[in-house]
Amino acid sequence: MGHRSGERSRGPKCIAIVGPFACGKTTLLEAILERTDAIPKQADTGAGTVGDHSPEAKSHQMSVEANVATTSFLGESITLIDCPGSIEFAHEAEAILAAADMAIVVTEPDEKKTAALQLTLHRLDELGIPRMIFLNRIEQATMGVRDILKLLQPTSETPLLLRQIPLRKDGIVIGSIDLALERAYVYREHASSEIAPISGDDKAREIEARFSMLETLADHDDQLMEQLLEEIEPPRDAIFDDLAADLREGIVTPVLIGSAEKGNGILRLLKAIRHDAPDVEATRERLALQDNGETVLHVMKTVHTPHGGKLSVSRLLCGTLTDGTELRSENAIDKASGLYTLLGREQKKVSKAEAGETVALGKLEGVQTGDTLTTGKSAPTPLVPLKRPQPVYSVAVHPKERRDEAKLSLALQKLLEEDPSLSLDQRQETGEMVLGGQGEMHLRVTRERLEGKYQIPIDTDAPAIPYRETIRKSTTKRGRHKKQSGGHGQFGDVVLEIRPLPRGAGFEFTDTITGGVVPKQYIPSVETGVHDALRSGPLSFPVIDLAVNLSDGSYHSVDSSDMAFQLAGRLAMKEGLAECSPVLLEPILRIEVFTPSDATARVTAILSQRRGQILGFDAREGWRGWDVVEATIPASETGDLIIELRSATAGVSSYRAGFDRMAELTGRLADAAMNGRGKAA
């Protein structure tokens, strides 16, 4: 054994499969499950046997939710969780990665995927999760593997460590050479590779690539460095120990090659996982979780099944768990009703789970994705707080049939439980139910689930823009309400001074009544009437940023009342506002756009074309090759902004925005808003 050897992690492992969109993650999962005899045959295309089989995934030919499968290899349990690659569904991986032991990052030799790969690797760095890269579709590579590594290295903060190189014949990849074992393997589709001799040019390539691998390992192993300097061949066990130690410590990112679709390179990948990957003990250490004898779980995913109800897919971090155990979360106490291991949609009931296992717990109604569960007496705080991301694309939703309103609300709550990256905003001012998400496809899939899984036909619209109006001139206006219809009449008489205030000042109401011309008990009624008039001004929008002073008036000892003065105040405001040069206001947002540096010019052009004002851009802190563009932009221009930004940035751009100010809007755009095309809020 090498001098860095330690006890190999033998407990159940949980591995997240992540990486850019359409790089073959689901295919790799299928290939692993076939090789471990968990399924009889790997599918040729699509979601296959255990992939994402939802109608939405089939319709769009992409995974839209995480997929969990537990298998075993050489007697050891491994749970693999295939996470969607699209940035619109990336949040699905957040709660999963929090309690995973390691990640397999699936990518391919394609320069267009490097920005998306960087997103994945950077998030793994932030979470401190060990990872290895599976370079898929190696047979399609048009450059040498070491050139591919040079292309990919800028996406990773840690050195990429090549563990295998392709074995070629007549320019075609026919196998691989394992640099640690110094052994060549010839691929066979969906079968174990055959050992082959290394000769000629392949031997020279192997020696050069192996020495480069050893040099990288020697950066953290003084003994290995001495051996290399003295040209002493290091023991093979020591090399494997270094590979495992450096992976677990996050010092390097090993790179393995293969073809998931053909089942090539799968056995070597499985052996690397079995030997090198950490287990739950290391994950507890990363999460600063002490094993004090209590059972502790982390909820990775929530699923509402058509017939079995709610399932909480959880990683058991400490202790043991049996069906029916009472568990406490931060906000609830629930008893598990059903304990299952998963193989895609297939559930296998079990009576007990041990630390490290990933299981689904039935009917924990008060539990949410990201919760920490425990058998302890005090409510636990989440080990890794799960934050809902700010939506970048929103639609107003309403059922086509009014009778479905309650049903829609219930279905949306279930979808929000399953997908924490969705948000729901009930806007009282407009009566809209606004659904927010991470992109157009994200919300399209959500709509399809509502209409398919929950059988609720819905309509969607662009959410209303919260336009306002204000005044630019002052005026004084009398409002008199007088009505006589037998018996007591109605009489209220007020004089209001109306003047504009600076932008953002809001509304002020004062009175300078002297001599009791308007009795004190009626002054609040006048203010109520003023507020009522401000709800919809001359331009049909709420009026803001003005001051109103009640300066004079008169009353009748018999006919005056609260209602009469309220109506008088409203009348004076309605007539007075029309004389104050009303102007439309639109909300302006302050926005930060995160983009690869080579797309910064395109991003600034897009913002400018949407009436954005560029405030500047700078390097994104901690992100090599990325910028942050700061700007202000009208809210009305952001409806489909994310679609154009991602089209210009290979699908990786994102932004966050917040309210900045209200600004005057005139001309054609103001006319459109006032004619209803701008959708007033």
XYZ file of C-alpha atoms in Angstrom:
681
model
C 0.000 0.000 0.000
C 1.078 3.599 -0.621
C 2.036 5.922 2.175
C -1.172 7.978 1.680
C -3.344 4.899 1.920
C -6.380 4.997 4.121
C -9.360 2.793 4.732
C -11.280 2.543 1.467
C -14.800 3.934 1.697
C -17.036 0.871 1.701
C -20.364 2.303 2.843
C -23.307 3.077 0.555
C -22.421 5.913 -1.794
C -24.550 8.649 -3.336
C -23.258 10.012 -6.647
C -24.789 12.928 -8.540
C -24.519 12.850 -12.335
C -24.301 16.429 -13.585
C -23.027 18.384 -16.557
C -24.056 20.449 -19.570
C -27.304 19.831 -21.420
C -27.388 16.982 -23.968
C -23.998 15.501 -23.074
C -25.328 12.008 -22.311
C -25.943 11.977 -18.537
C -29.075 9.848 -18.706
C -27.394 7.535 -21.205
C -24.473 7.117 -18.809
C -26.871 6.254 -15.975
C -28.466 3.593 -18.181
C -25.060 2.210 -19.158
C -24.018 1.901 -15.501
C -27.281 0.209 -14.564
C -26.939 -2.275 -17.417
C -23.327 -3.049 -16.474
C -24.363 -3.646 -12.834
C -27.311 -5.839 -13.909
C -29.866 -3.459 -12.423
C -31.649 -3.360 -15.791
C -31.562 -5.983 -18.536
C -30.605 -3.705 -21.420
C -29.551 -0.140 -21.991
C -31.949 1.757 -24.232
C -30.734 2.942 -27.613
C -32.053 6.510 -27.297
C -34.145 8.806 -25.148
C -34.934 8.327 -21.495
C -34.508 4.587 -21.757
C -35.560 2.207 -19.008
C -35.126 4.362 -15.898
C -34.562 7.870 -17.250
C -36.976 10.763 -17.008
C -40.140 9.202 -18.461
C -42.445 12.143 -17.854
C -44.529 13.171 -20.876
C -42.758 16.537 -20.756
C -39.316 14.904 -20.989
C -40.435 12.753 -23.917
C -42.010 15.715 -25.677
C -38.903 17.884 -25.437
C -36.257 15.125 -25.611
C -34.577 16.317 -22.429
C -34.548 15.554 -18.711
C -36.645 18.031 -16.770
C -36.296 16.494 -13.311
C -33.779 14.447 -11.355
C -33.932 10.682 -11.620
C -32.812 8.358 -8.800
C -31.538 4.805 -9.200
C -29.882 2.538 -6.636
C -27.702 -0.340 -7.796
C -24.749 -2.335 -6.491
C -21.287 -3.021 -7.823
C -19.084 -5.767 -6.435
C -21.365 -5.993 -3.411
C -21.377 -2.270 -2.602
C -24.458 -0.045 -2.837
C -24.372 3.013 -5.100
C -27.221 5.466 -5.591
C -26.910 7.499 -8.769
C -28.957 10.667 -9.266
C -29.163 11.949 -12.830
C -29.680 15.735 -12.716
C -31.020 17.838 -15.627
C -28.362 19.682 -17.610
C -30.374 22.672 -18.830
C -29.734 25.856 -16.857
C -33.510 26.263 -16.584
C -33.709 23.087 -14.483
C -30.309 23.357 -12.789
C -31.798 24.201 -9.389
C -33.089 20.628 -9.228
C -29.523 19.589 -8.391
C -29.047 21.977 -5.453
C -30.592 19.882 -2.686
C -29.157 16.708 -4.250
C -25.572 17.939 -4.359
C -25.782 19.096 -0.745
C -25.758 15.489 0.498
C -24.016 13.686 -2.378
C -20.607 12.132 -1.768
C -19.278 12.941 -5.220
C -20.310 14.142 -8.655
C -19.672 12.614 -12.051
C -19.511 15.515 -14.483
C -20.479 14.344 -17.955
C -19.267 16.463 -20.841
C -18.075 15.958 -24.389
C -15.228 17.206 -26.589
C -17.192 20.250 -27.790
C -15.968 23.818 -27.343
C -19.573 25.061 -27.338
C -20.203 23.241 -24.036
C -17.323 24.802 -22.081
C -19.304 27.730 -20.624
C -22.009 25.379 -19.341
C -19.329 23.057 -17.966
C -17.838 25.966 -16.051
C -21.220 26.656 -14.426
C -21.317 23.087 -13.157
C -17.720 22.933 -11.929
C -17.932 26.317 -10.219
C -21.007 25.237 -8.246
C -19.215 22.044 -7.171
C -16.284 24.184 -6.018
C -18.626 26.372 -3.960
C -20.114 23.315 -2.276
C -16.760 21.571 -1.819
C -17.872 18.411 -3.599
C -15.288 16.016 -5.096
C -15.839 15.293 -8.753
C -14.516 13.331 -11.695
C -15.198 14.112 -15.338
C -16.473 11.495 -17.767
C -15.470 12.707 -21.228
C -18.293 11.185 -23.240
C -18.478 10.490 -26.984
C -14.703 10.258 -27.164
C -15.033 8.567 -30.558
C -16.362 11.871 -31.951
C -13.354 13.906 -30.841
C -11.675 15.817 -33.645
C -8.578 16.702 -31.612
C -6.173 14.896 -29.326
C -7.330 14.217 -25.799
C -4.630 16.398 -24.265
C -5.717 19.250 -26.540
C -9.234 18.674 -25.270
C -7.934 18.998 -21.719
C -6.275 22.317 -22.586
C -9.640 23.470 -23.912
C -11.462 22.361 -20.758
C -8.899 23.381 -18.122
C -10.010 27.054 -17.961
C -13.432 25.826 -16.781
C -11.928 24.197 -13.670
C -10.211 25.780 -10.672
C -8.479 22.461 -9.922
C -6.105 20.669 -12.327
C -7.773 18.253 -14.730
C -5.973 14.942 -14.323
C -6.105 12.676 -17.341
C -6.400 9.050 -16.199
C -6.916 7.476 -19.611
C -5.958 8.235 -23.182
C -7.697 6.938 -26.317
C -6.387 3.867 -28.106
C -6.679 4.493 -31.840
C -6.472 2.415 -34.989
C -6.406 4.137 -38.362
C -7.489 7.349 -36.622
C -10.551 5.714 -35.028
C -10.900 5.312 -31.256
C -11.079 1.592 -30.516
C -10.306 1.615 -26.798
C -8.386 3.314 -24.011
C -5.113 3.091 -22.138
C -5.346 3.263 -18.341
C -2.399 5.397 -17.208
C -2.376 4.097 -13.634
C -2.565 0.440 -14.608
C -0.438 0.866 -17.752
C -2.882 -1.365 -19.525
C -4.783 -1.035 -22.820
C -8.417 -2.007 -23.294
C -10.196 -2.545 -26.606
C -13.848 -1.527 -26.463
C -16.720 -3.905 -27.125
C -20.198 -2.437 -27.355
C -22.214 -3.073 -24.181
C -19.671 -5.602 -22.957
C -16.459 -5.687 -20.984
C -13.414 -4.421 -22.843
C -10.634 -6.776 -23.840
C -7.072 -6.292 -22.582
C -4.654 -5.529 -25.383
C -0.879 -4.985 -25.621
C 0.545 -1.462 -25.794
C 3.115 -1.104 -28.539
C 4.817 1.345 -30.869
C 3.566 4.926 -30.871
C 0.876 4.054 -28.308
C 3.566 3.132 -25.786
C 5.351 6.446 -26.282
C 2.062 8.326 -25.877
C 1.274 6.316 -22.746
C 4.677 7.028 -21.162
C 4.384 10.751 -21.817
C 0.785 11.019 -20.576
C 1.505 8.876 -17.522
C 4.477 11.007 -16.507
C 2.279 14.113 -16.784
C -0.279 12.442 -14.496
C 2.408 11.511 -11.964
C 3.820 15.048 -12.012
C 0.407 16.422 -11.063
C 0.044 13.875 -8.258
C 3.558 14.699 -7.037
C 2.509 18.318 -6.402
C 0.895 17.013 -3.212
C 3.139 14.026 -2.475
C 6.779 14.786 -1.630
C 7.733 11.131 -1.651
C 6.388 10.690 -5.181
C 8.221 13.845 -6.246
C 11.520 12.398 -4.968
C 10.887 9.156 -6.816
C 10.260 11.002 -10.072
C 13.376 13.134 -9.658
C 15.453 10.042 -8.974
C 13.754 8.187 -11.846
C 12.451 5.505 -9.491
C 9.243 3.823 -10.627
C 6.639 4.471 -7.874
C 4.630 1.501 -6.570
C 1.304 1.106 -8.324
C -0.559 0.985 -5.006
C 0.915 4.348 -4.065
C -0.341 5.843 -7.333
C -3.863 4.565 -6.712
C -3.732 5.869 -3.149
C -2.702 9.303 -4.420
C -5.475 9.284 -7.014
C -8.078 8.504 -4.364
C -6.690 10.950 -1.794
C -6.419 13.839 -4.257
C -9.966 13.273 -5.495
C -11.442 13.175 -1.988
C -9.526 16.264 -0.939
C -10.664 18.141 -4.025
C -7.088 18.732 -5.158
C -7.583 17.362 -8.671
C -10.426 16.521 -11.038
C -9.730 13.129 -12.642
C -10.837 12.727 -16.271
C -11.974 9.382 -17.650
C -13.068 8.742 -21.214
C -15.619 6.578 -22.958
C -18.890 6.367 -24.833
C -21.995 5.982 -22.724
C -24.184 5.156 -25.704
C -21.971 2.202 -26.627
C -21.293 1.178 -23.028
C -17.578 1.878 -23.413
C -15.439 2.932 -20.447
C -18.202 2.102 -17.963
C -16.417 -0.632 -16.011
C -13.305 1.529 -15.485
C -15.560 4.356 -14.296
C -17.335 2.049 -11.844
C -14.049 0.795 -10.449
C -12.823 4.364 -9.995
C -16.039 5.213 -8.125
C -15.745 2.134 -5.920
C -12.098 2.702 -5.064
C -11.809 6.506 -5.014
C -15.172 8.043 -4.145
C -15.749 9.148 -0.543
C -18.782 7.928 1.364
C -21.192 9.373 3.896
C -18.514 9.840 6.559
C -16.725 12.392 4.372
C -20.040 14.044 3.518
C -20.860 14.434 7.211
C -17.472 16.071 7.684
C -18.128 18.445 4.775
C -21.486 19.394 6.297
C -19.968 19.760 9.799
C -22.426 17.153 11.074
C -21.531 15.233 14.206
C -22.754 11.651 14.522
C -24.173 11.727 18.035
C -26.372 8.668 17.760
C -29.455 10.411 16.392
C -30.888 9.583 12.991
C -30.357 12.493 10.571
C -31.574 12.778 6.983
C -31.385 15.434 4.289
C -34.348 15.727 1.902
C -32.995 15.829 -1.657
C -36.195 15.805 -3.692
C -39.973 15.812 -3.341
C -42.246 13.848 -5.677
C -46.034 13.706 -5.784
C -46.868 10.352 -7.353
C -50.245 9.728 -9.025
C -51.248 6.920 -6.681
C -48.758 6.689 -3.816
C -48.960 10.301 -2.660
C -45.992 12.360 -1.573
C -42.477 10.897 -1.502
C -39.482 12.613 0.132
C -36.261 11.281 -1.411
C -33.664 11.575 1.367
C -30.054 10.762 2.177
C -29.588 9.047 5.524
C -26.542 10.811 6.954
C -26.489 9.326 10.471
C -28.056 6.421 12.290
C -30.619 3.932 11.047
C -34.201 4.342 9.905
C -37.210 2.046 10.018
C -40.641 2.460 8.509
C -42.950 4.410 10.815
C -40.170 6.360 12.548
C -41.281 9.776 13.805
C -39.115 12.503 12.301
C -38.804 16.163 13.170
C -38.023 18.929 10.665
C -37.642 22.647 11.228
C -41.393 23.245 10.967
C -43.123 19.888 11.389
C -43.218 16.490 13.042
C -44.200 13.632 10.721
C -44.182 9.859 10.790
C -42.797 8.077 7.719
C -45.409 5.898 6.065
C -43.445 3.680 3.720
C -39.710 3.320 3.133
C -38.435 2.609 -0.381
C -35.347 2.350 -2.547
C -35.763 3.650 -6.083
C -34.819 2.471 -9.542
C -36.257 5.235 -11.678
C -40.012 5.122 -11.132
C -39.823 1.625 -9.690
C -40.164 1.550 -5.895
C -38.919 -1.289 -3.737
C -40.253 -1.351 -0.186
C -37.670 -1.908 2.551
C -38.048 -2.188 6.299
C -34.799 -0.523 7.323
C -32.102 1.806 6.005
C -28.533 2.332 7.182
C -26.360 5.457 7.206
C -25.304 6.374 3.674
C -28.343 4.925 1.930
C -30.663 7.043 -0.197
C -34.322 6.197 0.321
C -37.789 7.588 -0.345
C -40.064 8.215 2.631
C -43.809 8.228 2.149
C -46.337 10.870 3.222
C -44.191 13.329 5.177
C -46.728 16.046 4.479
C -45.012 18.840 6.413
C -41.561 18.212 4.936
C -40.002 20.220 2.114
C -37.053 19.693 -0.229
C -33.890 20.866 1.536
C -35.181 20.061 5.033
C -33.070 18.270 7.597
C -34.920 15.497 9.461
C -33.941 13.999 12.783
C -35.185 11.740 15.559
C -33.860 14.268 18.078
C -36.048 16.247 20.455
C -35.297 19.705 19.067
C -36.217 21.056 15.633
C -33.139 20.992 13.369
C -32.114 23.864 11.151
C -31.347 22.812 7.566
C -27.753 21.656 7.126
C -27.646 23.423 3.759
C -30.317 26.148 3.505
C -32.029 25.960 0.124
C -32.696 29.379 -1.393
C -35.310 29.844 -4.076
C -33.671 31.570 -7.052
C -35.121 34.828 -8.347
C -37.405 34.169 -11.327
C -36.189 35.392 -14.704
C -39.339 34.586 -16.672
C -42.955 34.916 -15.533
C -46.488 34.349 -16.799
C -49.913 35.086 -15.365
C -51.924 31.860 -15.130
C -55.642 31.255 -14.775
C -57.843 28.253 -15.435
C -59.942 28.175 -18.569
C -62.875 27.061 -16.433
C -63.705 29.118 -13.352
C -64.659 25.984 -11.452
C -61.015 24.857 -11.596
C -59.648 27.798 -9.548
C -59.345 25.879 -6.263
C -58.000 22.836 -8.092
C -55.365 24.983 -9.811
C -54.178 26.502 -6.536
C -53.754 23.045 -4.993
C -51.886 21.722 -8.044
C -49.552 24.724 -8.083
C -48.703 24.192 -4.418
C -47.716 20.599 -5.215
C -45.570 21.756 -8.130
C -43.850 24.315 -5.912
C -43.090 21.533 -3.423
C -41.544 19.436 -6.178
C -39.690 22.342 -7.774
C -38.373 25.019 -5.385
C -37.133 27.098 -8.338
C -40.752 27.996 -9.154
C -42.404 30.947 -7.444
C -46.027 32.016 -7.140
C -47.109 35.602 -6.581
C -50.757 36.450 -5.870
C -51.028 40.080 -6.966
C -53.991 41.608 -5.186
C -53.890 44.813 -7.217
C -54.583 43.015 -10.486
C -56.017 39.739 -9.229
C -53.321 37.900 -11.176
C -51.670 34.650 -10.172
C -48.124 35.094 -11.497
C -45.945 32.015 -11.910
C -42.212 32.671 -12.058
C -39.439 30.355 -13.175
C -35.996 30.022 -14.670
C -36.863 30.341 -18.341
C -39.482 29.886 -21.028
C -39.008 26.101 -21.248
C -39.219 25.793 -17.461
C -42.669 27.382 -17.407
C -43.778 25.566 -20.552
C -43.044 22.262 -18.811
C -44.901 23.476 -15.714
C -47.939 24.292 -17.831
C -47.781 20.876 -19.479
C -47.737 19.240 -16.047
C -50.772 21.231 -14.945
C -52.686 20.264 -18.054
C -51.419 16.682 -18.252
C -50.776 15.323 -14.769
C -53.434 17.422 -13.029
C -55.910 17.759 -15.915
C -56.378 21.519 -15.507
C -56.560 23.447 -18.808
C -55.061 26.900 -18.285
C -54.431 30.140 -20.129
C -51.284 32.194 -19.715
C -50.604 35.866 -20.357
C -47.750 38.267 -19.902
C -48.008 39.662 -16.359
C -49.309 43.201 -16.007
C -46.701 45.957 -15.817
C -47.236 48.113 -12.692
C -47.475 51.467 -14.473
C -48.292 54.524 -12.400
C -49.035 58.147 -13.164
C -48.129 61.424 -11.511
C -48.670 65.163 -12.048
C -46.382 67.921 -13.270
C -48.428 70.991 -12.316
C -50.265 72.314 -9.264
C -53.883 73.386 -8.985
C -56.569 74.311 -6.452
C -59.965 72.703 -6.922
C -63.294 72.912 -5.183
C -65.434 69.851 -4.893
C -69.049 70.183 -3.759
C -71.427 67.287 -3.271
C -75.022 68.387 -2.773
C -78.095 66.233 -3.043
C -81.665 66.796 -1.821
C -84.202 64.008 -2.107
C -86.676 64.622 0.698
C -85.843 64.475 4.372
C -82.171 64.803 5.165
C -80.034 65.738 2.139
C -76.310 65.294 1.451
C -73.866 68.182 1.588
C -70.067 68.353 1.553
C -67.873 71.146 0.248
C -64.056 71.112 0.111
C -61.218 73.038 -1.474
C -58.092 71.000 -2.246
C -54.627 72.247 -3.126
C -52.880 69.665 -5.293
C -49.167 69.811 -6.063
C -46.475 67.414 -7.377
C -43.780 65.894 -5.157
C -40.295 64.635 -6.108
C -40.100 61.152 -7.590
C -40.315 58.505 -4.910
C -41.766 60.831 -2.262
C -45.112 59.047 -2.208
C -48.295 60.790 -1.011
C -48.928 63.451 1.595
C -52.268 64.683 2.944
C -52.504 67.756 5.165
C -55.144 70.258 6.193
C -55.019 73.964 7.024
C -58.633 74.335 8.038
C -59.383 77.270 10.352
C -62.586 78.382 11.976
C -64.194 74.971 11.703
C -65.353 75.450 8.104
C -64.863 71.702 7.750
C -65.494 69.996 11.092
C -62.623 67.844 12.323
C -64.701 64.679 12.276
C -65.112 64.993 8.492
C -61.452 65.571 7.593
C -60.569 61.818 7.598
C -63.510 61.278 5.238
C -62.089 63.851 2.849
C -58.757 61.980 2.904
C -60.597 58.713 2.184
C -62.211 60.320 -0.864
C -58.823 61.579 -2.042
C -57.301 58.107 -1.732
C -60.231 56.670 -3.644
C -59.598 59.084 -6.526
C -55.887 58.203 -6.603
C -56.611 54.561 -7.376
C -57.219 55.478 -11.023
C -56.147 58.840 -12.364
C -56.867 60.592 -15.684
C -54.640 58.092 -17.500
C -56.376 55.131 -15.762
C -53.419 54.218 -13.544
C -52.765 54.703 -9.804
C -51.467 58.188 -9.012
C -48.311 58.666 -6.915
C -45.872 61.362 -5.798
C -48.181 64.243 -4.962
C -49.356 66.276 -1.983
C -52.930 67.296 -1.204
C -53.907 69.978 1.294
C -57.464 70.583 2.461
C -57.537 74.383 2.726
C -61.216 75.386 2.812
C -64.770 74.186 2.565
C -68.210 74.421 4.146
C -70.761 72.167 5.758
C -74.439 71.918 6.669
C -75.388 71.186 10.244
C -78.062 68.701 9.144
C -77.148 67.404 5.702
C -73.368 66.969 6.052
C -72.004 63.451 6.695
C -68.886 61.335 6.350
C -70.090 60.015 2.995
C -70.876 63.488 1.667
C -67.375 64.777 2.444
C -65.809 61.597 1.066
C -67.649 62.154 -2.228
C -66.709 65.846 -2.237
C -63.032 65.010 -1.785
C -63.189 62.442 -4.553
C -64.879 64.892 -6.929
C -62.301 67.616 -6.275
C -59.442 65.186 -6.927
C -60.939 63.746 -10.097
C -61.425 67.193 -11.612
C -58.197 68.619 -10.225
C -55.889 65.820 -11.406
C -56.995 66.325 -14.998
C -55.746 69.928 -14.771
C -52.330 68.979 -13.328
C -50.653 67.767 -16.543
C -50.733 64.043 -15.744
C -47.893 61.874 -17.051
C -47.381 58.124 -17.181
C -44.638 56.464 -15.096
C -43.021 53.109 -15.790
C -40.988 50.971 -13.369
C -37.254 50.845 -14.033
C -35.214 47.894 -12.793
C -31.554 47.758 -11.875
C -30.143 44.602 -13.397
C -26.952 42.561 -13.193
C -26.344 40.217 -16.111
C -23.806 37.401 -15.689
C -22.207 36.416 -18.970
C -19.076 34.861 -20.456
C -16.661 37.645 -21.356
C -16.694 36.787 -25.053
C -20.431 37.579 -25.116
C -20.319 40.833 -23.127
C -20.573 43.033 -26.217
C -23.628 41.099 -27.409
C -25.246 41.404 -23.987
C -24.742 45.182 -23.797
C -26.206 45.523 -27.293
C -29.277 43.529 -26.287
C -29.844 45.686 -23.206
C -29.391 48.906 -25.191
C -31.889 47.766 -27.820
C -34.406 47.314 -25.010
C -33.996 50.906 -23.776
C -31.473 49.835 -21.162
C -28.889 52.245 -19.806
C -25.515 50.535 -19.397
C -23.892 51.517 -16.098
C -20.734 49.528 -16.727
C -19.293 46.038 -16.605
C -16.539 44.342 -14.674
C -14.946 40.938 -14.233
C -17.187 38.615 -12.240
C -15.457 37.963 -8.949
C -14.281 34.378 -8.630
C -15.291 33.503 -12.196
C -12.478 33.219 -14.716
C -13.584 34.501 -18.129
C -16.927 35.932 -16.960
C -18.263 39.487 -16.638
C -21.063 41.225 -14.779
C -22.914 43.855 -16.800
C -24.814 46.426 -14.734
C -27.646 48.428 -16.251
C -31.058 49.933 -15.679
C -33.896 48.752 -17.889
C -37.681 49.279 -18.040
C -39.611 46.393 -16.490
C -41.725 46.199 -19.653
C -38.591 45.214 -21.611
C -37.661 42.232 -19.433
C -40.545 39.873 -20.240
C -38.583 37.711 -22.686
C -35.148 39.185 -21.985
C -33.746 35.911 -20.661
C -34.559 34.141 -23.936
C -32.494 36.601 -25.975
C -29.649 36.673 -23.444
C -29.309 32.905 -23.441
C -29.511 32.745 -27.203
C -26.494 35.063 -27.296
C -24.477 33.179 -24.646
C -24.791 29.471 -25.534
C -27.595 29.155 -22.997
C -25.646 30.093 -19.867
C -26.432 33.739 -19.096
C -28.533 34.691 -16.087
C -29.478 37.864 -14.317
C -30.883 39.291 -11.126
C -32.921 42.447 -10.955
C -34.621 44.707 -8.457
C -36.755 47.846 -8.502
C -34.773 51.035 -9.029
C -37.204 53.907 -9.676
C -40.211 55.129 -11.620
C -39.536 57.145 -14.765
C -41.720 59.189 -17.119
C -42.974 57.422 -20.233
C -44.273 59.415 -23.172
C -44.995 59.028 -26.858
C -45.918 55.817 -28.637
C -45.027 53.513 -25.746
C -47.160 55.532 -23.349
C -50.049 55.436 -25.820
C -49.726 51.650 -26.050
C -49.843 51.303 -22.261
C -52.854 53.594 -21.956
C -54.662 51.767 -24.749
C -54.349 48.524 -22.832
C -51.556 46.922 -24.839
C -49.153 47.620 -21.985
C -51.466 45.853 -19.510
C -51.881 48.171 -16.576
C -51.389 46.870 -13.085
